[in-house]
Structure formats: structure tokens, C-alpha cells
GROMACS .gro file of C-alpha atoms in nm:
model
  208
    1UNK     CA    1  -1.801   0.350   0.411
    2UNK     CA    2  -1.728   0.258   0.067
    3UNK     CA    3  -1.512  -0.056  -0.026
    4UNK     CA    4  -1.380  -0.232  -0.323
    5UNK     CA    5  -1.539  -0.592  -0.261
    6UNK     CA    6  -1.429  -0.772  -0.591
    7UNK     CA    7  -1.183  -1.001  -0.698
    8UNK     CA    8  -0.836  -0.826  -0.636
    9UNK     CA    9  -0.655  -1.034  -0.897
   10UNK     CA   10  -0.854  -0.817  -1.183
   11UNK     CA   11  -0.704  -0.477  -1.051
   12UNK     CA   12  -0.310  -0.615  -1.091
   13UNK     CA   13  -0.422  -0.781  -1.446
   14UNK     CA   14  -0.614  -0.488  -1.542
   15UNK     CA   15  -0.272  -0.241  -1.470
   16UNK     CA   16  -0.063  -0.520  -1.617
   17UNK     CA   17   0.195  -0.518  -1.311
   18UNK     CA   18   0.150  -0.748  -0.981
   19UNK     CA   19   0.006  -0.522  -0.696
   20UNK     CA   20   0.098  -0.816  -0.432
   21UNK     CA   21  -0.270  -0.731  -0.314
   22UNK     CA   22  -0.326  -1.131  -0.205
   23UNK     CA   23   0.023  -1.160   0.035
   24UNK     CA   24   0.205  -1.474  -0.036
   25UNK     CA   25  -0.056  -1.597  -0.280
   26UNK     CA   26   0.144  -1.342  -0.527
   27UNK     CA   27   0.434  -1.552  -0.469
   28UNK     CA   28   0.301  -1.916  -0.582
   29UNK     CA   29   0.218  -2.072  -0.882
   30UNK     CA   30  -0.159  -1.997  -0.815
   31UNK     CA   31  -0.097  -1.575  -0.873
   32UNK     CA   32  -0.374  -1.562  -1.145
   33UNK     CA   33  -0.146  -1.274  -1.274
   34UNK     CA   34   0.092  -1.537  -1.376
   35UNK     CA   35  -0.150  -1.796  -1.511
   36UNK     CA   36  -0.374  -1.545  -1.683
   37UNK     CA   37  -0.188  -1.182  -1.772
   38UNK     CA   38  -0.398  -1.064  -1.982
   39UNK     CA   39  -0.664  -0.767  -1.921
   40UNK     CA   40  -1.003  -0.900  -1.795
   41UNK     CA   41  -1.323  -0.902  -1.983
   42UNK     CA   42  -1.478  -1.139  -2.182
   43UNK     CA   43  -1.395  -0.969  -2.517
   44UNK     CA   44  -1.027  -1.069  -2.508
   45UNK     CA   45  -0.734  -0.858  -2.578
   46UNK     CA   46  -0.752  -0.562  -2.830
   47UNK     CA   47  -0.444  -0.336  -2.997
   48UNK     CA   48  -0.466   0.021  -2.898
   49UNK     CA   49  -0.254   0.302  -2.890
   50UNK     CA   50  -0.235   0.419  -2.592
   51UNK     CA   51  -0.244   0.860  -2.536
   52UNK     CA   52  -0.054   1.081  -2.283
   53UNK     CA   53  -0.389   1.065  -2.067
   54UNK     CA   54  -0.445   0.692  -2.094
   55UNK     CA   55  -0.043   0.668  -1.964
   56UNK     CA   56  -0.100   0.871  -1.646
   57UNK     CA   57  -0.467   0.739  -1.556
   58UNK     CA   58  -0.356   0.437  -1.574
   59UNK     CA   59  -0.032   0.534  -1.322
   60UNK     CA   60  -0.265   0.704  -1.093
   61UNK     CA   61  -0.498   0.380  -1.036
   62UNK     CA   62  -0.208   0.184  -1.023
   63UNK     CA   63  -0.102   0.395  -0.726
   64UNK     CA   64  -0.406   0.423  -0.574
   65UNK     CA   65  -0.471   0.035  -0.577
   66UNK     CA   66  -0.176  -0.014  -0.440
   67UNK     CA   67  -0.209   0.125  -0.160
   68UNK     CA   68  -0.625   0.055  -0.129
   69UNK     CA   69  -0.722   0.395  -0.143
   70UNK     CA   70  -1.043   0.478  -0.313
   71UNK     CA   71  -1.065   0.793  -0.546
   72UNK     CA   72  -1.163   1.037  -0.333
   73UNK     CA   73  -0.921   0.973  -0.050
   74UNK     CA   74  -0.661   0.966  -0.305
   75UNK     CA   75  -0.740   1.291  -0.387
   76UNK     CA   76  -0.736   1.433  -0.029
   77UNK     CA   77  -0.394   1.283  -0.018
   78UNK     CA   78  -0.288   1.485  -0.385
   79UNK     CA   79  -0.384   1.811  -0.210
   80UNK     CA   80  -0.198   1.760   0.057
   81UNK     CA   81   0.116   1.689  -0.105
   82UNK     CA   82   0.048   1.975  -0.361
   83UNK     CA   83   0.059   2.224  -0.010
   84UNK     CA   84   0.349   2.121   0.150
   85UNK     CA   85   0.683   2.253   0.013
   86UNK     CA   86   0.912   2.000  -0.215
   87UNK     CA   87   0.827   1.801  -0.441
   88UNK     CA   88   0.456   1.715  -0.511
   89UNK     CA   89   0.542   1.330  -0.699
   90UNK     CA   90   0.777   1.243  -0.407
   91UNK     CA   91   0.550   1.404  -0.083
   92UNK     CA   92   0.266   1.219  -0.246
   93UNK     CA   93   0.423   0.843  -0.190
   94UNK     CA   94   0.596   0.952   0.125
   95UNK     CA   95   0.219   1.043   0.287
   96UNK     CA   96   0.111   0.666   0.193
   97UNK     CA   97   0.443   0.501   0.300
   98UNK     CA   98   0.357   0.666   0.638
   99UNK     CA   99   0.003   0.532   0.643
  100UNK     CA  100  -0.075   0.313   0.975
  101UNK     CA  101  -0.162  -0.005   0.768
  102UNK     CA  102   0.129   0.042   0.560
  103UNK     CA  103   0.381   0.115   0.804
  104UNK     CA  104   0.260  -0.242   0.951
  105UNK     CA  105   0.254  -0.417   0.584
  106UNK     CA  106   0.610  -0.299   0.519
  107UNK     CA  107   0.751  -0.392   0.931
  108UNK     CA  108   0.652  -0.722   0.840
  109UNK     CA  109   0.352  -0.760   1.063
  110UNK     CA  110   0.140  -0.854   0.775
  111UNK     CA  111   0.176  -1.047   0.454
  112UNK     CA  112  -0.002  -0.801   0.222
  113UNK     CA  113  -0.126  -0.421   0.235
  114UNK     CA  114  -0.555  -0.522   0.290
  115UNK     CA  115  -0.431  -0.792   0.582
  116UNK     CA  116  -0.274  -0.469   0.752
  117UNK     CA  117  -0.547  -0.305   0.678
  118UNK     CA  118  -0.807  -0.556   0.843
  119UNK     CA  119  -0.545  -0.602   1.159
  120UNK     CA  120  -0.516  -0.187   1.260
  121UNK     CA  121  -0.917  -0.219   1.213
  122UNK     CA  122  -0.965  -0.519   1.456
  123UNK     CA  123  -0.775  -0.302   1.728
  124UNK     CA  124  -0.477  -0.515   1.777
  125UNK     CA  125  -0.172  -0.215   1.728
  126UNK     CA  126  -0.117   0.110   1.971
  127UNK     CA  127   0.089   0.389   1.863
  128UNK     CA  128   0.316   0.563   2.151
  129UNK     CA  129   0.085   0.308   2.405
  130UNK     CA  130  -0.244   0.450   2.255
  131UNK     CA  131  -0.474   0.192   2.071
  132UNK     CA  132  -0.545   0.299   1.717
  133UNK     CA  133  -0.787   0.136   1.503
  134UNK     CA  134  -0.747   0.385   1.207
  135UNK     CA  135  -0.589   0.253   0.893
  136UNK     CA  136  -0.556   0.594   0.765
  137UNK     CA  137  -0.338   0.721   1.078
  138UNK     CA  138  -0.061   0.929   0.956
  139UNK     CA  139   0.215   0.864   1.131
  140UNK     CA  140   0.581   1.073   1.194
  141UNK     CA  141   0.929   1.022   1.280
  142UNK     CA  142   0.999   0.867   1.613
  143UNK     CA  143   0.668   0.726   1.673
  144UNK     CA  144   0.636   0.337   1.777
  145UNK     CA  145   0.405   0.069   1.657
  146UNK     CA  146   0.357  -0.237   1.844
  147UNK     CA  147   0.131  -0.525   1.889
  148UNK     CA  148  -0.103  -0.498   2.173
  149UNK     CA  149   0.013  -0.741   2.438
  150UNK     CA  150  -0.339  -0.920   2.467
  151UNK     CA  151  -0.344  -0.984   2.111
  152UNK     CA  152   0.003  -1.103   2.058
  153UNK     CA  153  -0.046  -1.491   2.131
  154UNK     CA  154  -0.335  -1.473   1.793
  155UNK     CA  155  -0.207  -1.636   1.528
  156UNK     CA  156  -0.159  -1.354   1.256
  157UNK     CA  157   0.099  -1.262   1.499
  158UNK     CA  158   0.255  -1.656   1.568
  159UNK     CA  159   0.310  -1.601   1.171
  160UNK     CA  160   0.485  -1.297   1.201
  161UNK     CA  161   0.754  -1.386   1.473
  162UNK     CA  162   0.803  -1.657   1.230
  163UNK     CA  163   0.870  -1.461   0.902
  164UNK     CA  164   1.007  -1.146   1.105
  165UNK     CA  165   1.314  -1.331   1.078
  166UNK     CA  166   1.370  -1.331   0.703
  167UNK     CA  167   1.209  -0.992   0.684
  168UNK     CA  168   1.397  -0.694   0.586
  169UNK     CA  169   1.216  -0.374   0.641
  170UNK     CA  170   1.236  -0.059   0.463
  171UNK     CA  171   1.602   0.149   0.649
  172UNK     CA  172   1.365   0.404   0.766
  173UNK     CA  173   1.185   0.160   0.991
  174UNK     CA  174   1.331  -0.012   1.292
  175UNK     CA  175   1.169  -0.397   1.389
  176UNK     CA  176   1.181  -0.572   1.695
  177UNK     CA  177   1.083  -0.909   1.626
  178UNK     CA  178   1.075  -1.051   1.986
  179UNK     CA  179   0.840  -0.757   2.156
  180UNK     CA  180   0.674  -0.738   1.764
  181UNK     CA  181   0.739  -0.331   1.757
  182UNK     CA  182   0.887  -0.145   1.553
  183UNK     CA  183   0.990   0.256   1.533
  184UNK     CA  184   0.959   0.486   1.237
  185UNK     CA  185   1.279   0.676   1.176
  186UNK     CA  186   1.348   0.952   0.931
  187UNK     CA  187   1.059   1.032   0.682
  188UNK     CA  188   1.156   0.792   0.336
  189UNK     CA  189   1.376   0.930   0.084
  190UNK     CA  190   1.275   0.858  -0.242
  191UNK     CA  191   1.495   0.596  -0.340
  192UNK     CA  192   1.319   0.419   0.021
  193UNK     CA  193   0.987   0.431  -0.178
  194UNK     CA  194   0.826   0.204  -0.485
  195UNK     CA  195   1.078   0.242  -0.747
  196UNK     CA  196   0.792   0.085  -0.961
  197UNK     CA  197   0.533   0.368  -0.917
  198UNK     CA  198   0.617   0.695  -1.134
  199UNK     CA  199   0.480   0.976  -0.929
  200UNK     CA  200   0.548   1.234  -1.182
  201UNK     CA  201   0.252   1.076  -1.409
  202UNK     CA  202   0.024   1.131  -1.116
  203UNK     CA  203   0.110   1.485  -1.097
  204UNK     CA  204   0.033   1.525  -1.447
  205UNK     CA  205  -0.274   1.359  -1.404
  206UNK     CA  206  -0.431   1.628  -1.167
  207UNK     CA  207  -0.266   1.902  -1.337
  208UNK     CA  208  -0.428   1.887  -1.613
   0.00000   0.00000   0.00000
């Protein structure tokens, strides 16, 4: 399977915004976003207007690193939102809020998106009492997430009973910070979703 296996910290600089793709890295002093803004590339930074297309490229791979999702995948996930009835932009977001490894990002289980990522690969969440080790696993209203009981002494997890306590998840999920499980509720609204991201130049992206 294809992964991105470089330095992170170029993707936020390259789309000018901080991804939070490093956890609480993103938060400190050392956030090379902070010391060093600018794009990367040896040739420094150069003055150009930037078009319609340039505008919504650069939206979609801001979207798309976001949530680590590589272009195909991302794709897949366009044509699915394109079928279903509403609105493309917001059905879009609302299928990668409801990914596995984000669902556990945003409960507060990890401290960035790729941590989440690496935790629902090593095994240690079920769904509904099933053990899922698919970061992809799309996941709908009423089901539960929790931490496998064998895995819940490790100390990723010593971490999060810790921070679970300053946490405050998303209203359409539910947290319980003692059993380390949490519920989906109600599919996100938009206004529950990255008020950052602007969908619409993603749709206009693949309609062109």
C-alpha cells in the first residue's frame, strides 16, 4: 500500500495553514510552521498570481492532507458524496469526519490524525465489540468505539485518560473517559465540521 513517508511539516508549510499533522508538537515553540512559514524548496519564495485552478488545487490537497488520504482514495470518497442526495461540499467532509481513525483523533484517544491512524492499525479499538483494524472504517450513528480491554493499561492510552479530561469532543460524539469509549451520535452538521476547509473549492475542483 502506498504511503506518504516524508517530513509532514513540508505539507502544512507548503498549504500555508497548520494541518496539526505532528499532535502536540503543533502546539510548541518547535512547530517548524511557526519557525519557518514559508513554502519549502531551496529556491526561496517567489510572487505569483495565483488562478481559479491554483485556488481550488490547492483546497483539495489541503483537504486531503488533512485527513491523510492519498489521491486516489480521495477520489473514491468525491464520488461517493457526488451520489448521495444533498449537498456534495458538505457530504464530502461528513464521510471523513466519520472515518474510524478520525472518529478516534477527534474523541480524544489520540493526539493527532496519523497517531489514530497507527493505533486502529495495531488492533487496539472494536466497534459494537468487534475488533477493527481498518482506518478507513466508515462508521454511522449509534455505533460505539472503545479501547480493547487488553490494550488499555499501554501507555498511548495512560495519556489519554490523562488529557480526556480537558478534552472537548466534537457534540456529535459522546466520550467516556473512565471505560475510554465513546458513541457516535447524529451524523455532523456542517457547522460540527472544519470551518477552515472550504468544500465548495473541492467541488469545483472535480467539476471541472
Amino acid at each position: 500500500m502506498a504511503r506518504y513517508n516524508a517530513s509532514v511539516c513540508r505539507l502544512c508549510r507548503r498549504e500555508g495553514a497548520k494541518l496539526f499533522l505532528k499532535g502536540t508538537r503543533c502546539y510548541t515553540k518547535k512547530c517548524s510552521f511557526e519557525r519557518r512559514p514559508s513554502p519549502p524548496g531551496q529556491h526561496g519564495v517567489r510572487r505569483r498570481k495565483v488562478g481559479d485552478f491554483g485556488l481550488q488545487l490547492r483546497e483539495k490537497q489541503k483537504v486531503r492532507r488533512v485527513y491523510s488520504i492519498l489521491e486516489r482514495q480521495f477520489k473514491n470518497y468525491f464520488d461517493d458524496a457526488e451520489s448521495r442526495p444533498g449537498v456534495t461540499g458538505e457530504n464530502l467532509l461528513r464521510l471523513l469526519e466519520l472515518r474510524l481513525d478520525n472518529v478516534v483523533y477527534r474523541m480524544g484517544f489520540a493526539s493527532s490524525r496519523p497517531q489514530a491512524r497507527q493505533l486502529v492499525a495495531h488492533g487496539h479499538f472494536e466497534v459494537n465489540g468487534r475488533a477493527t483494524n481498518v482506518p478507513s472504517y466508515q462508521l454511522k450513528p449509534g455505533d460505539t468505539i472503545t479501547v480493547r480491554t487488553a490494550r488499555q493499561a499501554r501507555e498511548p492510552f495512560k495519556v489519554a485518560k490523562e488529557t480526556l479530561r480537558s478534552h472537548q469532543a466534537p457534540e456529535w460524539l459522546s466520550v467516556d473517559a473512565v471505560k475510554l469509549a465513546g458513541t457516535v451520535g447524529e451524523p455532523p452538521r456542517r457547522d460540527q465540521m472544519p470551518l477552515d476547509l472550504n468544500e465548495q473549492l473541492v467541488v469545483e475542483y472535480y467539476s471541472r
